[in-house]
PDB file of C-alpha atoms in Angstrom:
ATOM      1  CA  MET A  24       0.195   1.546   5.688  1.00 88.00           C
ATOM      2  CA  LYS A  25       1.584   5.068   5.819  1.00 91.00           C
ATOM      3  CA  VAL A  26       4.017   6.749   3.422  1.00 93.00           C
ATOM      4  CA  TYR A  27       5.526   9.974   4.689  1.00 89.00           C
ATOM      5  CA  PRO A  28       8.525  12.258   4.011  1.00 89.00           C
ATOM      6  CA  GLY A  29      11.954  11.358   5.281  1.00 72.00           C
ATOM      7  CA  SER A  30      13.435  12.808   8.441  1.00 63.00           C
ATOM      8  CA  SER A  31      15.283  15.568   6.588  1.00 53.00           C
ATOM      9  CA  GLU A  32      13.009  18.153   4.972  1.00 51.00           C
ATOM     10  CA  SER A  33      15.945  19.408   2.916  1.00 45.00           C
ATOM     11  CA  TYR A  34      16.308  16.027   1.209  1.00 55.00           C
ATOM     12  CA  ALA A  35      13.261  15.692  -1.024  1.00 66.00           C
ATOM     13  CA  GLY A  36      14.271  12.330  -2.496  1.00 84.00           C
ATOM     14  CA  GLN A  37      13.594  10.365   0.662  1.00 90.00           C
ATOM     15  CA  CYS A  38      10.568   8.799   2.357  1.00 94.00           C
ATOM     16  CA  ARG A  39       9.556   6.208   4.925  1.00 95.00           C
ATOM     17  CA  ILE A  40       6.874   3.506   5.072  1.00 96.00           C
ATOM     18  CA  SER A  41       5.346   2.213   8.275  1.00 96.00           C
ATOM     19  CA  GLY A  42       2.601  -0.277   9.063  1.00 95.00           C
ATOM     20  CA  ASP A  43      -0.786   0.308  10.653  1.00 92.00           C
ATOM     21  CA  GLN A  44      -1.608  -3.286  11.649  1.00 91.00           C
ATOM     22  CA  ILE A  45       1.895  -4.760  11.393  1.00 95.00           C
ATOM     23  CA  ARG A  46       4.991  -3.229  12.978  1.00 94.00           C
ATOM     24  CA  PHE A  47       7.651  -2.165  10.472  1.00 96.00           C
ATOM     25  CA  GLU A  48       9.421   0.933   9.200  1.00 96.00           C
ATOM     26  CA  ILE A  49      11.418   1.157   5.957  1.00 97.00           C
ATOM     27  CA  ARG A  50      13.509   4.096   4.792  1.00 95.00           C
ATOM     28  CA  LEU A  51      13.837   4.753   1.059  1.00 95.00           C
ATOM     29  CA  ASP A  52      16.375   7.087  -0.558  1.00 93.00           C
ATOM     30  CA  GLY A  53      15.968   8.189  -4.175  1.00 91.00           C
ATOM     31  CA  ILE A  54      12.167   8.458  -4.195  1.00 91.00           C
ATOM     32  CA  ASP A  55       9.894  10.839  -2.313  1.00 89.00           C
ATOM     33  CA  ALA A  56       6.548  10.297  -0.608  1.00 91.00           C
ATOM     34  CA  PRO A  57       4.312  11.737  -3.408  1.00 89.00           C
ATOM     35  CA  GLN A  58       6.030   9.570  -6.039  1.00 88.00           C
ATOM     36  CA  LEU A  59       5.758   6.390  -3.975  1.00 91.00           C
ATOM     37  CA  ASN A  60       2.141   7.118  -3.049  1.00 90.00           C
ATOM     38  CA  ALA A  61       1.298   7.608  -6.718  1.00 88.00           C
ATOM     39  CA  LEU A  62       2.846   4.239  -7.612  1.00 88.00           C
ATOM     40  CA  LEU A  63       1.047   2.420  -4.779  1.00 88.00           C
ATOM     41  CA  ARG A  64      -2.258   4.024  -5.746  1.00 85.00           C
ATOM     42  CA  GLY A  65      -1.955   2.978  -9.387  1.00 78.00           C
ATOM     43  CA  SER A  66      -1.739   6.519 -10.746  1.00 76.00           C
ATOM     44  CA  PRO A  67      -2.018   6.504 -14.567  1.00 67.00           C
ATOM     45  CA  THR A  68       0.122   9.651 -14.785  1.00 68.00           C
ATOM     46  CA  ILE A  69       3.313   8.520 -13.020  1.00 75.00           C
ATOM     47  CA  ASP A  70       6.221   7.784 -15.369  1.00 80.00           C
ATOM     48  CA  TRP A  71       8.591   5.242 -13.836  1.00 84.00           C
ATOM     49  CA  LEU A  72      11.385   6.154 -16.252  1.00 81.00           C
ATOM     50  CA  LYS A  73      11.373   9.915 -15.807  1.00 77.00           C
ATOM     51  CA  PRO A  74      14.609  11.420 -14.414  1.00 61.00           C
ATOM     52  CA  ALA A  75      13.266  11.773 -10.879  1.00 57.00           C
ATOM     53  CA  LEU A  76      12.948   7.980 -10.679  1.00 70.00           C
ATOM     54  CA  SER A  77      15.988   7.033 -12.755  1.00 72.00           C
ATOM     55  CA  SER A  78      18.542   7.496  -9.960  1.00 83.00           C
ATOM     56  CA  PRO A  79      19.237   4.506  -7.676  1.00 92.00           C
ATOM     57  CA  ILE A  80      16.615   3.825  -5.018  1.00 94.00           C
ATOM     58  CA  ALA A  81      17.971   2.402  -1.757  1.00 95.00           C
ATOM     59  CA  ALA A  82      15.834   0.692   0.886  1.00 96.00           C
ATOM     60  CA  ASP A  83      16.632  -0.324   4.450  1.00 95.00           C
ATOM     61  CA  SER A  84      14.424  -1.718   7.196  1.00 96.00           C
ATOM     62  CA  LEU A  85      14.682   0.260  10.422  1.00 95.00           C
ATOM     63  CA  THR A  86      12.831  -2.356  12.486  1.00 94.00           C
ATOM     64  CA  ALA A  87      14.582  -5.567  11.380  1.00 91.00           C
ATOM     65  CA  GLY A  88      17.538  -7.093  13.168  1.00 79.00           C
ATOM     66  CA  PRO A  89      20.991  -5.594  12.594  1.00 76.00           C
ATOM     67  CA  ALA A  90      22.545  -6.291   9.202  1.00 70.00           C
ATOM     68  CA  THR A  91      25.498  -8.410  10.270  1.00 63.00           C
ATOM     69  CA  ALA A  92      27.558 -11.029   8.395  1.00 57.00           C
ATOM     70  CA  LEU A  93      26.013 -10.010   5.091  1.00 65.00           C
ATOM     71  CA  GLU A  94      26.170 -12.572   2.316  1.00 68.00           C
ATOM     72  CA  GLY A  95      27.133 -11.921  -1.302  1.00 79.00           C
ATOM     73  CA  LEU A  96      25.404  -9.394  -3.527  1.00 88.00           C
ATOM     74  CA  ILE A  97      22.414 -10.792  -5.435  1.00 92.00           C
ATOM     75  CA  SER A  98      21.621  -9.005  -8.698  1.00 95.00           C
ATOM     76  CA  HIS A  99      18.136  -9.666 -10.079  1.00 95.00           C
ATOM     77  CA  GLU A 100      17.162  -8.172 -13.444  1.00 96.00           C
ATOM     78  CA  LEU A 101      13.517  -7.375 -14.163  1.00 94.00           C
ATOM     79  CA  VAL A 102      11.845  -5.650 -17.099  1.00 92.00           C
ATOM     80  CA  ASP A 103      11.495  -2.329 -15.234  1.00 91.00           C
ATOM     81  CA  GLY A 104      14.684  -2.306 -13.138  1.00 93.00           C
ATOM     82  CA  ARG A 105      17.582  -4.239 -11.584  1.00 94.00           C
ATOM     83  CA  CYS A 106      17.610  -5.071  -7.874  1.00 96.00           C
ATOM     84  CA  GLU A 107      20.909  -5.461  -6.019  1.00 96.00           C
ATOM     85  CA  LEU A 108      20.140  -7.195  -2.728  1.00 95.00           C
ATOM     86  CA  GLN A 109      21.940  -8.771   0.225  1.00 92.00           C
ATOM     87  CA  SER A 110      20.302 -11.264   2.529  1.00 93.00           C
ATOM     88  CA  GLY A 111      19.585  -9.630   5.891  1.00 93.00           C
ATOM     89  CA  GLY A 112      20.660  -6.200   4.704  1.00 93.00           C
ATOM     90  CA  PRO A 113      19.616  -3.132   2.718  1.00 94.00           C
ATOM     91  CA  GLY A 114      18.925  -3.261  -1.005  1.00 95.00           C
ATOM     92  CA  LYS A 115      19.198  -1.027  -4.039  1.00 95.00           C
ATOM     93  CA  LEU A 116      17.224  -0.613  -7.268  1.00 95.00           C
ATOM     94  CA  ILE A 117      18.741   0.740 -10.474  1.00 94.00           C
ATOM     95  CA  VAL A 118      16.646   1.879 -13.457  1.00 92.00           C
ATOM     96  CA  GLN A 119      18.522   2.325 -16.759  1.00 89.00           C
ATOM     97  CA  ASP A 120      17.711   3.312 -20.336  1.00 86.00           C
ATOM     98  CA  HIS A 121      16.931  -0.235 -21.477  1.00 88.00           C
ATOM     99  CA  HIS A 122      14.290  -0.731 -18.796  1.00 89.00           C
ATOM    100  CA  LYS A 123      10.625  -0.197 -19.591  1.00 87.00           C
ATOM    101  CA  ASN A 124       7.617   1.357 -17.941  1.00 84.00           C
ATOM    102  CA  PRO A 125       5.819  -1.365 -15.982  1.00 81.00           C
ATOM    103  CA  ILE A 126       2.784  -3.177 -17.321  1.00 72.00           C
ATOM    104  CA  ASN A 127       1.764  -3.851 -13.742  1.00 68.00           C
ATOM    105  CA  LEU A 128       0.556  -0.916 -11.664  1.00 77.00           C
ATOM    106  CA  LEU A 129       3.494  -1.301  -9.283  1.00 86.00           C
ATOM    107  CA  PRO A 130       6.933  -1.837 -10.876  1.00 91.00           C
ATOM    108  CA  GLN A 131       8.116  -5.418 -10.318  1.00 93.00           C
ATOM    109  CA  SER A 132      11.579  -4.250  -9.316  1.00 94.00           C
ATOM    110  CA  LEU A 133      10.274  -1.846  -6.658  1.00 94.00           C
ATOM    111  CA  HIS A 134       7.908  -4.556  -5.421  1.00 95.00           C
ATOM    112  CA  LEU A 135      10.819  -6.971  -4.970  1.00 97.00           C
ATOM    113  CA  LEU A 136      12.994  -4.335  -3.274  1.00 97.00           C
ATOM    114  CA  LEU A 137      10.262  -3.631  -0.711  1.00 97.00           C
ATOM    115  CA  ALA A 138       9.355  -7.307  -0.306  1.00 98.00           C
ATOM    116  CA  GLN A 139      12.920  -8.156   0.714  1.00 97.00           C
ATOM    117  CA  GLN A 140      12.908  -5.457   3.380  1.00 97.00           C
ATOM    118  CA  TRP A 141       9.523  -6.613   4.682  1.00 97.00           C
ATOM    119  CA  ALA A 142      10.833 -10.189   4.705  1.00 97.00           C
ATOM    120  CA  ARG A 143      13.673  -9.134   7.046  1.00 96.00           C
ATOM    121  CA  ASN A 144      10.846  -8.360   9.511  1.00 96.00           C
ATOM    122  CA  GLY A 145       9.147 -11.713   8.856  1.00 96.00           C
ATOM    123  CA  ILE A 146       6.416 -10.020   6.806  1.00 97.00           C
ATOM    124  CA  LEU A 147       5.078 -11.869   3.771  1.00 97.00           C
ATOM    125  CA  THR A 148       4.099  -9.973   0.626  1.00 97.00           C
ATOM    126  CA  LEU A 149       1.201 -12.093  -0.636  1.00 96.00           C
ATOM    127  CA  HIS A 150      -0.812 -12.094  -3.847  1.00 94.00           C
ATOM    128  CA  ALA A 151      -4.045 -12.858  -1.996  1.00 95.00           C
ATOM    129  CA  ALA A 152      -7.381 -11.488  -0.871  1.00 95.00           C
ATOM    130  CA  ALA A 153      -8.435 -10.751   2.701  1.00 97.00           C
ATOM    131  CA  ILE A 154     -12.111 -10.750   3.699  1.00 97.00           C
ATOM    132  CA  MET A 155     -13.550  -9.856   7.103  1.00 96.00           C
ATOM    133  CA  THR A 156     -16.643 -11.677   8.408  1.00 94.00           C
ATOM    134  CA  PRO A 157     -18.331 -11.662  11.850  1.00 91.00           C
ATOM    135  CA  GLN A 158     -16.608 -15.035  12.435  1.00 89.00           C
ATOM    136  CA  GLY A 159     -13.154 -13.594  11.686  1.00 92.00           C
ATOM    137  CA  GLY A 160     -10.779 -12.788   8.855  1.00 96.00           C
ATOM    138  CA  ILE A 161     -10.287 -15.073   5.840  1.00 97.00           C
ATOM    139  CA  LEU A 162      -7.088 -15.153   3.783  1.00 97.00           C
ATOM    140  CA  VAL A 163      -7.928 -16.249   0.214  1.00 97.00           C
ATOM    141  CA  ILE A 164      -5.096 -17.598  -1.958  1.00 96.00           C
ATOM    142  CA  GLY A 165      -5.555 -18.624  -5.565  1.00 90.00           C
ATOM    143  CA  PRO A 166      -3.819 -18.573  -8.944  1.00 81.00           C
ATOM    144  CA  ARG A 167      -4.126 -15.571 -11.237  1.00 75.00           C
ATOM    145  CA  GLY A 168      -7.598 -15.661 -12.711  1.00 67.00           C
ATOM    146  CA  GLY A 169      -8.649 -18.147 -10.029  1.00 75.00           C
ATOM    147  CA  GLY A 170     -11.584 -16.086  -8.757  1.00 84.00           C
ATOM    148  CA  LYS A 171     -10.236 -14.047  -5.822  1.00 90.00           C
ATOM    149  CA  SER A 172     -11.777 -10.826  -7.098  1.00 90.00           C
ATOM    150  CA  ILE A 173     -15.183 -12.390  -7.821  1.00 93.00           C
ATOM    151  CA  LEU A 174     -15.170 -13.872  -4.324  1.00 94.00           C
ATOM    152  CA  THR A 175     -14.391 -10.483  -2.786  1.00 95.00           C
ATOM    153  CA  LEU A 176     -17.103  -8.715  -4.809  1.00 95.00           C
ATOM    154  CA  SER A 177     -19.506 -11.450  -3.693  1.00 96.00           C
ATOM    155  CA  ALA A 178     -18.469 -10.895  -0.061  1.00 96.00           C
ATOM    156  CA  LEU A 179     -19.206  -7.180  -0.409  1.00 96.00           C
ATOM    157  CA  VAL A 180     -22.689  -7.904  -1.774  1.00 96.00           C
ATOM    158  CA  ALA A 181     -23.228 -10.282   1.156  1.00 96.00           C
ATOM    159  CA  GLY A 182     -22.434  -7.420   3.549  1.00 95.00           C
ATOM    160  CA  PHE A 183     -18.916  -8.423   4.644  1.00 96.00           C
ATOM    161  CA  GLY A 184     -15.762  -6.295   4.717  1.00 96.00           C
ATOM    162  CA  VAL A 185     -12.884  -6.475   2.244  1.00 96.00           C
ATOM    163  CA  ILE A 186      -9.291  -5.498   2.985  1.00 96.00           C
ATOM    164  CA  SER A 187      -7.898  -6.329  -0.463  1.00 94.00           C
ATOM    165  CA  ASP A 188      -8.373  -8.617  -3.455  1.00 91.00           C
ATOM    166  CA  ASP A 189      -4.834  -8.314  -4.797  1.00 87.00           C
ATOM    167  CA  TRP A 190      -1.665  -7.794  -2.694  1.00 93.00           C
ATOM    168  CA  ILE A 191      -1.443  -7.763   1.084  1.00 96.00           C
ATOM    169  CA  LEU A 192       1.179  -7.780   3.829  1.00 98.00           C
ATOM    170  CA  LEU A 193       0.970 -10.589   6.402  1.00 98.00           C
ATOM    171  CA  GLY A 194       2.849 -10.750   9.687  1.00 97.00           C
ATOM    172  CA  SER A 195       2.627 -12.418  13.090  1.00 93.00           C
ATOM    173  CA  GLU A 196       2.225 -10.744  16.455  1.00 81.00           C
ATOM    174  CA  SER A 197       4.355 -12.438  19.126  1.00 77.00           C
ATOM    175  CA  GLY A 198       3.849 -15.779  17.387  1.00 77.00           C
ATOM    176  CA  ARG A 199       0.203 -15.929  18.529  1.00 85.00           C
ATOM    177  CA  LYS A 200      -1.838 -13.898  16.062  1.00 93.00           C
ATOM    178  CA  ILE A 201      -1.709 -13.206  12.315  1.00 97.00           C
ATOM    179  CA  GLN A 202      -2.340  -9.685  11.076  1.00 97.00           C
ATOM    180  CA  VAL A 203      -2.768  -8.490   7.497  1.00 97.00           C
ATOM    181  CA  GLU A 204      -2.941  -5.057   5.958  1.00 96.00           C
ATOM    182  CA  ARG A 205      -3.610  -3.705   2.526  1.00 95.00           C
ATOM    183  CA  LEU A 206      -0.686  -2.888   0.251  1.00 93.00           C
ATOM    184  CA  ARG A 207      -2.610  -0.914  -2.389  1.00 90.00           C
ATOM    185  CA  PRO A 208      -5.837   1.074  -1.820  1.00 90.00           C
ATOM    186  CA  PHE A 209      -7.917  -0.366  -4.650  1.00 90.00           C
ATOM    187  CA  LEU A 210      -9.672  -3.476  -5.923  1.00 90.00           C
ATOM    188  CA  LEU A 211      -8.697  -4.878  -9.301  1.00 87.00           C
ATOM    189  CA  PHE A 212     -10.911  -7.292 -11.207  1.00 87.00           C
ATOM    190  CA  ARG A 213     -11.211  -8.746 -14.695  1.00 86.00           C
ATOM    191  CA  GLN A 214     -14.081  -7.659 -16.886  1.00 85.00           C
ATOM    192  CA  SER A 215     -16.466 -10.619 -16.967  1.00 89.00           C
ATOM    193  CA  TRP A 216     -20.128 -11.569 -16.760  1.00 91.00           C
ATOM    194  CA  ALA A 217     -19.787 -12.521 -13.087  1.00 92.00           C
ATOM    195  CA  ALA A 218     -18.072  -9.240 -12.200  1.00 91.00           C
ATOM    196  CA  ALA A 219     -20.752  -7.239 -14.046  1.00 92.00           C
ATOM    197  CA  GLN A 220     -23.542  -9.067 -12.200  1.00 94.00           C
ATOM    198  CA  LEU A 221     -22.014  -8.330  -8.805  1.00 94.00           C
ATOM    199  CA  ARG A 222     -21.003  -4.754  -9.668  1.00 92.00           C
ATOM    200  CA  ALA A 223     -24.641  -4.011 -10.524  1.00 93.00           C
ATOM    201  CA  ARG A 224     -25.473  -4.751  -6.894  1.00 94.00           C
ATOM    202  CA  LEU A 225     -22.753  -2.384  -5.622  1.00 92.00           C
ATOM    203  CA  PRO A 226     -23.801   0.949  -7.173  1.00 88.00           C
ATOM    204  CA  GLY A 227     -21.811   3.042  -4.696  1.00 84.00           C
ATOM    205  CA  LEU A 228     -18.446   1.812  -5.985  1.00 85.00           C
ATOM    206  CA  ILE A 229     -16.964   3.726  -8.907  1.00 84.00           C
ATOM    207  CA  SER A 230     -14.594   1.893 -11.246  1.00 83.00           C
ATOM    208  CA  ARG A 231     -12.419   2.848 -14.187  1.00 85.00           C
ATOM    209  CA  PRO A 232     -10.916   0.620 -16.894  1.00 85.00           C
ATOM    210  CA  LEU A 233      -7.165   0.167 -16.984  1.00 79.00           C
ATOM    211  CA  GLN A 234      -5.112   0.993 -20.025  1.00 73.00           C
ATOM    212  CA  ARG A 235      -3.454  -1.984 -21.777  1.00 68.00           C
ATOM    213  CA  ARG A 236      -5.231  -4.508 -19.530  1.00 73.00           C
ATOM    214  CA  PRO A 237      -8.806  -5.908 -19.563  1.00 78.00           C
ATOM    215  CA  LYS A 238      -9.377  -4.996 -15.933  1.00 85.00           C
ATOM    216  CA  ASP A 239     -11.302  -2.434 -13.919  1.00 88.00           C
ATOM    217  CA  LEU A 240      -9.999  -0.610 -10.855  1.00 88.00           C
ATOM    218  CA  ILE A 241     -12.093   0.503  -7.870  1.00 89.00           C
ATOM    219  CA  ARG A 242     -10.456   2.997  -5.524  1.00 88.00           C
ATOM    220  CA  LEU A 243     -11.268   2.280  -1.891  1.00 88.00           C
ATOM    221  CA  PRO A 244     -12.599   5.047   0.354  1.00 85.00           C
ATOM    222  CA  GLU A 245     -10.617   5.789   3.497  1.00 81.00           C
ATOM    223  CA  ASN A 246     -11.989   5.129   6.986  1.00 79.00           C
ATOM    224  CA  SER A 247     -14.752   2.848   5.742  1.00 87.00           C
ATOM    225  CA  ARG A 248     -16.118  -0.119   7.697  1.00 88.00           C
ATOM    226  CA  ARG A 249     -16.642  -1.995   4.446  1.00 92.00           C
ATOM    227  CA  PHE A 250     -12.976  -1.572   3.522  1.00 94.00           C
ATOM    228  CA  PRO A 251     -10.839  -1.844   6.685  1.00 94.00           C
ATOM    229  CA  GLY A 252      -7.127  -1.283   6.194  1.00 93.00           C
ATOM    230  CA  GLY A 253      -6.240  -4.520   7.994  1.00 95.00           C
ATOM    231  CA  GLY A 254      -7.353  -7.160  10.440  1.00 95.00           C
ATOM    232  CA  THR A 255      -6.728 -10.515  12.105  1.00 96.00           C
ATOM    233  CA  ILE A 256      -6.771 -13.749  10.073  1.00 97.00           C
ATOM    234  CA  ASN A 257      -8.595 -16.805  11.451  1.00 95.00           C
ATOM    235  CA  GLN A 258      -8.939 -18.971   8.319  1.00 95.00           C
ATOM    236  CA  VAL A 259      -7.084 -19.706   5.083  1.00 96.00           C
ATOM    237  CA  TRP A 260      -8.981 -20.596   1.904  1.00 96.00           C
ATOM    238  CA  LEU A 261      -7.095 -22.060  -1.064  1.00 96.00           C
ATOM    239  CA  LEU A 262      -9.066 -21.572  -4.276  1.00 94.00           C
ATOM    240  CA  LYS A 263      -9.114 -24.428  -6.768  1.00 91.00           C
ATOM    241  CA  ARG A 264     -10.457 -24.309 -10.300  1.00 83.00           C
ATOM    242  CA  PRO A 265     -13.129 -26.954 -11.058  1.00 80.00           C
ATOM    243  CA  ARG A 266     -12.032 -29.771 -13.367  1.00 76.00           C
ATOM    244  CA  SER A 267     -15.056 -29.278 -15.607  1.00 74.00           C
ATOM    245  CA  ALA A 268     -17.932 -26.790 -15.741  1.00 74.00           C
ATOM    246  CA  ARG A 269     -18.437 -24.764 -12.585  1.00 79.00           C
ATOM    247  CA  GLY A 270     -21.094 -26.236 -10.311  1.00 86.00           C
ATOM    248  CA  THR A 271     -24.009 -24.448  -8.712  1.00 90.00           C
ATOM    249  CA  GLN A 272     -22.809 -24.731  -5.108  1.00 92.00           C
ATOM    250  CA  THR A 273     -19.477 -23.663  -3.660  1.00 93.00           C
ATOM    251  CA  ARG A 274     -17.638 -26.581  -2.035  1.00 92.00           C
ATOM    252  CA  ILE A 275     -15.241 -26.308   0.906  1.00 93.00           C
ATOM    253  CA  THR A 276     -13.067 -29.101   2.341  1.00 93.00           C
ATOM    254  CA  ALA A 277     -10.195 -29.328   4.834  1.00 92.00           C
ATOM    255  CA  ILE A 278      -6.681 -29.627   3.402  1.00 92.00           C
ATOM    256  CA  SER A 279      -3.273 -30.659   4.726  1.00 91.00           C
ATOM    257  CA  GLN A 280      -0.775 -28.159   6.135  1.00 89.00           C
ATOM    258  CA  THR A 281       1.876 -29.404   3.693  1.00 91.00           C
ATOM    259  CA  THR A 282      -0.259 -28.396   0.721  1.00 92.00           C
ATOM    260  CA  ALA A 283      -1.129 -25.104   2.391  1.00 93.00           C
ATOM    261  CA  LEU A 284       2.550 -24.316   3.029  1.00 95.00           C
ATOM    262  CA  ALA A 285       3.410 -24.803  -0.643  1.00 95.00           C
ATOM    263  CA  ARG A 286       0.532 -22.607  -1.795  1.00 95.00           C
ATOM    264  CA  VAL A 287       1.457 -19.782   0.576  1.00 96.00           C
ATOM    265  CA  VAL A 288       5.059 -19.784  -0.686  1.00 95.00           C
ATOM    266  CA  GLU A 289       3.850 -19.766  -4.318  1.00 95.00           C
ATOM    267  CA  ALA A 290       1.600 -16.771  -3.621  1.00 95.00           C
ATOM    268  CA  SER A 291       4.426 -14.738  -2.102  1.00 95.00           C
ATOM    269  CA  MET A 292       7.864 -13.887  -3.517  1.00 93.00           C
ATOM    270  CA  PRO A 293       9.388 -17.384  -3.995  1.00 94.00           C
ATOM    271  CA  LEU A 294      12.812 -15.863  -4.705  1.00 95.00           C
ATOM    272  CA  LEU A 295      13.031 -14.840  -1.038  1.00 96.00           C
ATOM    273  CA  PHE A 296      12.775 -18.513   0.001  1.00 96.00           C
ATOM    274  CA  SER A 297      15.888 -19.474  -1.979  1.00 93.00           C
ATOM    275  CA  LYS A 298      19.252 -20.356  -0.395  1.00 90.00           C
ATOM    276  CA  ALA A 299      20.593 -16.936  -1.382  1.00 91.00           C
ATOM    277  CA  PHE A 300      18.201 -15.288   1.104  1.00 94.00           C
ATOM    278  CA  SER A 301      18.790 -17.361   4.216  1.00 92.00           C
ATOM    279  CA  THR A 302      17.790 -14.595   6.661  1.00 92.00           C
ATOM    280  CA  GLU A 303      14.545 -13.800   4.850  1.00 95.00           C
ATOM    281  CA  HIS A 304      13.743 -17.497   4.411  1.00 95.00           C
ATOM    282  CA  GLN A 305      14.051 -18.148   8.129  1.00 94.00           C
ATOM    283  CA  GLU A 306      11.956 -15.131   9.127  1.00 95.00           C
ATOM    284  CA  LEU A 307       9.204 -15.869   6.601  1.00 97.00           C
ATOM    285  CA  MET A 308       8.977 -19.560   7.515  1.00 96.00           C
ATOM    286  CA  THR A 309       8.457 -18.598  11.155  1.00 95.00           C
ATOM    287  CA  THR A 310       5.503 -16.434  10.122  1.00 96.00           C
ATOM    288  CA  ILE A 311       4.009 -19.133   7.876  1.00 96.00           C
ATOM    289  CA  LYS A 312       4.230 -21.717  10.662  1.00 95.00           C
ATOM    290  CA  THR A 313       2.328 -19.353  12.940  1.00 96.00           C
ATOM    291  CA  LEU A 314      -0.291 -18.800  10.224  1.00 96.00           C
ATOM    292  CA  LEU A 315      -0.878 -22.535   9.767  1.00 94.00           C
ATOM    293  CA  LYS A 316      -1.000 -23.048  13.539  1.00 94.00           C
ATOM    294  CA  VAL A 317      -3.677 -20.433  14.258  1.00 94.00           C
ATOM    295  CA  ALA A 318      -5.722 -20.489  11.027  1.00 94.00           C
ATOM    296  CA  PRO A 319      -7.411 -23.713   9.796  1.00 94.00           C
ATOM    297  CA  THR A 320      -6.922 -24.224   6.054  1.00 95.00           C
ATOM    298  CA  HIS A 321      -9.578 -25.292   3.551  1.00 95.00           C
ATOM    299  CA  GLU A 322      -9.721 -25.836  -0.185  1.00 95.00           C
ATOM    300  CA  VAL A 323     -12.563 -23.978  -1.905  1.00 94.00           C
ATOM    301  CA  VAL A 324     -14.111 -24.590  -5.326  1.00 92.00           C
ATOM    302  CA  THR A 325     -16.493 -21.727  -6.020  1.00 92.00           C
ATOM    303  CA  GLY A 326     -19.862 -22.287  -7.648  1.00 92.00           C
ATOM    304  CA  THR A 327     -22.332 -20.034  -9.401  1.00 93.00           C
ATOM    305  CA  ASP A 328     -24.094 -19.453  -6.072  1.00 95.00           C
ATOM    306  CA  ILE A 329     -21.559 -16.807  -5.017  1.00 95.00           C
ATOM    307  CA  VAL A 330     -22.749 -14.700  -7.976  1.00 95.00           C
ATOM    308  CA  GLU A 331     -26.447 -15.606  -8.058  1.00 95.00           C
ATOM    309  CA  GLN A 332     -27.118 -15.815  -4.294  1.00 95.00           C
ATOM    310  CA  PRO A 333     -24.165 -14.225  -2.457  1.00 95.00           C
ATOM    311  CA  GLY A 334     -25.915 -13.823   0.890  1.00 94.00           C
ATOM    312  CA  GLN A 335     -27.039 -17.442   1.110  1.00 95.00           C
ATOM    313  CA  ALA A 336     -23.749 -18.801  -0.221  1.00 94.00           C
ATOM    314  CA  TRP A 337     -21.629 -16.864   2.264  1.00 94.00           C
ATOM    315  CA  GLY A 338     -23.968 -17.649   5.130  1.00 92.00           C
ATOM    316  CA  ARG A 339     -23.508 -21.350   4.490  1.00 91.00           C
ATOM    317  CA  LEU A 340     -19.729 -21.110   3.977  1.00 90.00           C
ATOM    318  CA  VAL A 341     -18.949 -19.279   7.212  1.00 87.00           C
ATOM    319  CA  GLU A 342     -21.134 -21.684   9.158  1.00 83.00           C
ATOM    320  CA  GLU A 343     -19.421 -24.749   7.681  1.00 76.00           C
ATOM    321  CA  VAL A 344     -15.962 -23.649   8.785  1.00 72.00           C
TER     322      VAL A 344
END
């Protein structure tokens, strides 16, 4: 994904975002390219509430269909800003004195504003991991704390590529292929015994602890084979927590498309599937149907083998599916 200045050099408070793997272009007014890049990169120095970011931020997709027959204004209040959106049309974000600096690295309100514009293009904003293996790309969906980051660290130790362990963009190409690309150029994982064990086997990756959160952040190098910016998805894995103590061997089983559909919606921006966003709902459902058509879905319960023997565990998993 590229962030670059707007078309008018004289207007500093403007920028555009375009995709590398997925076709889209979004224009933003009220925020410039350095500010947006800092927010996407998780900069600890950016202040969301400073005057430069306190004016309204407007967003409009330049690659979606024309904004015709717009429905009523939808106002959605979040802790760090208020979004004013219209289904199938541009949106606006307002930050006022009562709003707070975000706890998350990317402000929730800005995330929603962008997600609605991506949705107009049929692009899902997913809280998921994406791992690249010789057999193809794997989309990994799981609840917060469900093990996505440990699985991605394990994949790195096993010699596979990682696009992201946190937020990704997912879109379809002519209804035949599913592409993903990274939204933020870093990995984010909880501090735990499993993470420490795997990190010890990845000495080349430098991490830093986050303020106010028990997590570590690893910035991803550019133009690295181990960390491609995007790729094609061939499988979907739905992580499930074990009912009791975690077993020694990771288990993988096929699962129904109905269950998979519900989990994909949960991992995205569910608000955009509501009746108020009919245009976005229709576009996103078309993409999800393509995903479930081209990518077999499995439920995965991870075992201790992905930490203790990553190479063997991953070798068995990719062969089984």
